[in-house]
Coordinates of C-alpha atoms in Angstrom, one line a residue:
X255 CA -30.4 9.9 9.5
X256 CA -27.3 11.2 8.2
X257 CA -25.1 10.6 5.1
X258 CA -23.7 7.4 6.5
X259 CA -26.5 5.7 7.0
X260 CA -28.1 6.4 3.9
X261 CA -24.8 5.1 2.5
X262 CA -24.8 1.9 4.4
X263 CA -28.9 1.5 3.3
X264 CA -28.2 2.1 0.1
X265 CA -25.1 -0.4 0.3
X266 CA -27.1 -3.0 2.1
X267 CA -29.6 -2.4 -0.6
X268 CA -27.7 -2.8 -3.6
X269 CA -24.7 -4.5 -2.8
X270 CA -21.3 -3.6 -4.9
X271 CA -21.3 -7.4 -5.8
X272 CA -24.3 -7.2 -6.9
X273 CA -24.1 -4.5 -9.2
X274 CA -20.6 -5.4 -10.2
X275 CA -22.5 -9.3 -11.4
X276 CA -25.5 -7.6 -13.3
X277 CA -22.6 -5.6 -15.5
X278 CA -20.1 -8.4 -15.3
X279 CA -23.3 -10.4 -16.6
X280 CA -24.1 -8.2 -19.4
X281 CA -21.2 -7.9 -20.7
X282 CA -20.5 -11.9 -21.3
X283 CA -24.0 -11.2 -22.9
X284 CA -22.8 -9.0 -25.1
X285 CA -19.9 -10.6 -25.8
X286 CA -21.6 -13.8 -26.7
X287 CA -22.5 -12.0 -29.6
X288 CA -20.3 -10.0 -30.8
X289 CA -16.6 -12.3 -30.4
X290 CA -13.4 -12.1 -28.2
X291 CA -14.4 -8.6 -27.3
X292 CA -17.2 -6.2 -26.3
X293 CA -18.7 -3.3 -28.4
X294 CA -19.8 -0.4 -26.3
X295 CA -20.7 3.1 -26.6
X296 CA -23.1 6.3 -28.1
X297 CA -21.6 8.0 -30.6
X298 CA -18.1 6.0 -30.2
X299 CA -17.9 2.7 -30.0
X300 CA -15.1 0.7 -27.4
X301 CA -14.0 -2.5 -28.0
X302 CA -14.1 -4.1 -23.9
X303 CA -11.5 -7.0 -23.6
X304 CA -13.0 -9.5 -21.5
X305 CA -12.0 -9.7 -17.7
X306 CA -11.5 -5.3 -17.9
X307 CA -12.1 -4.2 -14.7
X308 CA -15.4 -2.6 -13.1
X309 CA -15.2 0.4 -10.4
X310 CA -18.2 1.5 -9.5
X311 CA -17.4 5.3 -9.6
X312 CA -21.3 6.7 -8.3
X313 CA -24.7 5.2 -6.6
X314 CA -27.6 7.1 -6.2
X315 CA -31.2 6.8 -5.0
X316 CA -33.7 8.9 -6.4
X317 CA -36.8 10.2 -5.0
X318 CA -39.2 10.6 -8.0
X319 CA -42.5 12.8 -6.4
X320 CA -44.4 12.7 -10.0
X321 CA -45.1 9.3 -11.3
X322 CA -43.9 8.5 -14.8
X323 CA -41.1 11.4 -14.8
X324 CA -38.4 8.5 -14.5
X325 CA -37.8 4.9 -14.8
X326 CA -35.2 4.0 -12.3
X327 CA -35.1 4.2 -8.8
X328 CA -31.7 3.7 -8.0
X329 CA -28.8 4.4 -10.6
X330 CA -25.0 3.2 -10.2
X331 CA -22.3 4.6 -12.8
X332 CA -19.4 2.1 -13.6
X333 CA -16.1 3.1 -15.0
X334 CA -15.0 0.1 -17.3
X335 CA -11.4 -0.4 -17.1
X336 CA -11.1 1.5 -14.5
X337 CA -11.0 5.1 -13.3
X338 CA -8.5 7.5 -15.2
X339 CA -8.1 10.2 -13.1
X340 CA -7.5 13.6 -14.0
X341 CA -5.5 16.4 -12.6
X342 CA -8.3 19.1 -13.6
X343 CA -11.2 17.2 -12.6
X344 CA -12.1 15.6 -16.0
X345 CA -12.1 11.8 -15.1
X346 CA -12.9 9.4 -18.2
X347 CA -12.9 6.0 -17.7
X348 CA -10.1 3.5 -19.9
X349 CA -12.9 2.0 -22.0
X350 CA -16.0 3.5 -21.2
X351 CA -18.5 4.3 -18.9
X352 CA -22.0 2.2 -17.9
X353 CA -24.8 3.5 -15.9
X354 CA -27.3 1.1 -14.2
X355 CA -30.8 1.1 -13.8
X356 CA -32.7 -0.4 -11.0
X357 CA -36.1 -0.2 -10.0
X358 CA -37.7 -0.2 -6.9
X359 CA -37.1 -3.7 -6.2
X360 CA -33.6 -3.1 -7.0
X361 CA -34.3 -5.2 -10.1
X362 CA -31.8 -4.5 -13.0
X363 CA -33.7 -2.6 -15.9
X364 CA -31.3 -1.7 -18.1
X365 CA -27.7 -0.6 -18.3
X366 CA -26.4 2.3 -20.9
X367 CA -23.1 2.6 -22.1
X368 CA -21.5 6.0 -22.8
X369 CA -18.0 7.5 -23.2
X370 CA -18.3 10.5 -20.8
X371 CA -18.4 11.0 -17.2
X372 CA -22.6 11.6 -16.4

């Protein structure tokens, strides 16, 4: 199998639309509670006005060989408001950055919001 197919498995396993619903999702969640806008972050919190735009930037399947070592099977970084790119390599995204995690089922477990690239 080469890189191609694992793509299109991967793809065929968790769908862009898919992922791009479960954030879209969590983020009306989110903003349920918090007003107009979304409050997301680590160490600095973004306000996210609603209808930003989502780019899935990475996905990745991971083999885990010892059990317990992880907790997601599949992970798919997000760049929220889109992808700034960079002319030395340092991408950031216009808002922030979310990272998905699905398990085996490709079942949403949880989603973490961070400023940097990871």
């Amino acid at each position: 199998m080469n890189a191609d197919q694992i793509a299109a498995a991967l793809d065929r396993t968790l769908p862009d639309m898919q992922v791009l619903d479960d954030l879209f999702h969590r983020l009306r969640r989110l903003s349920e509670t918090a007003g107009k806008s979304v409050e997301v972050g680590d160490d600095l919190w973004r306000a996210v006005p609603a209808g930003a735009s989502l780019d899935i930037v990475t996905k990745a399947f991971y083999k885990e060989y010892f059990e317990g070592v992880g907790f997601a099977t599949y992970k798919i970084l997000v760049a929220i408001g889109g992808l700034q790119r960079s002319d030395v390599g340092a991408h950031t995204a216009k808002y922030c950055f979310a990272t998905l995690h699905y398990d085996e089922e490709a079942q949403l477990i949880t989603t973490d919001f961070h400023a940097d690239f990871r």
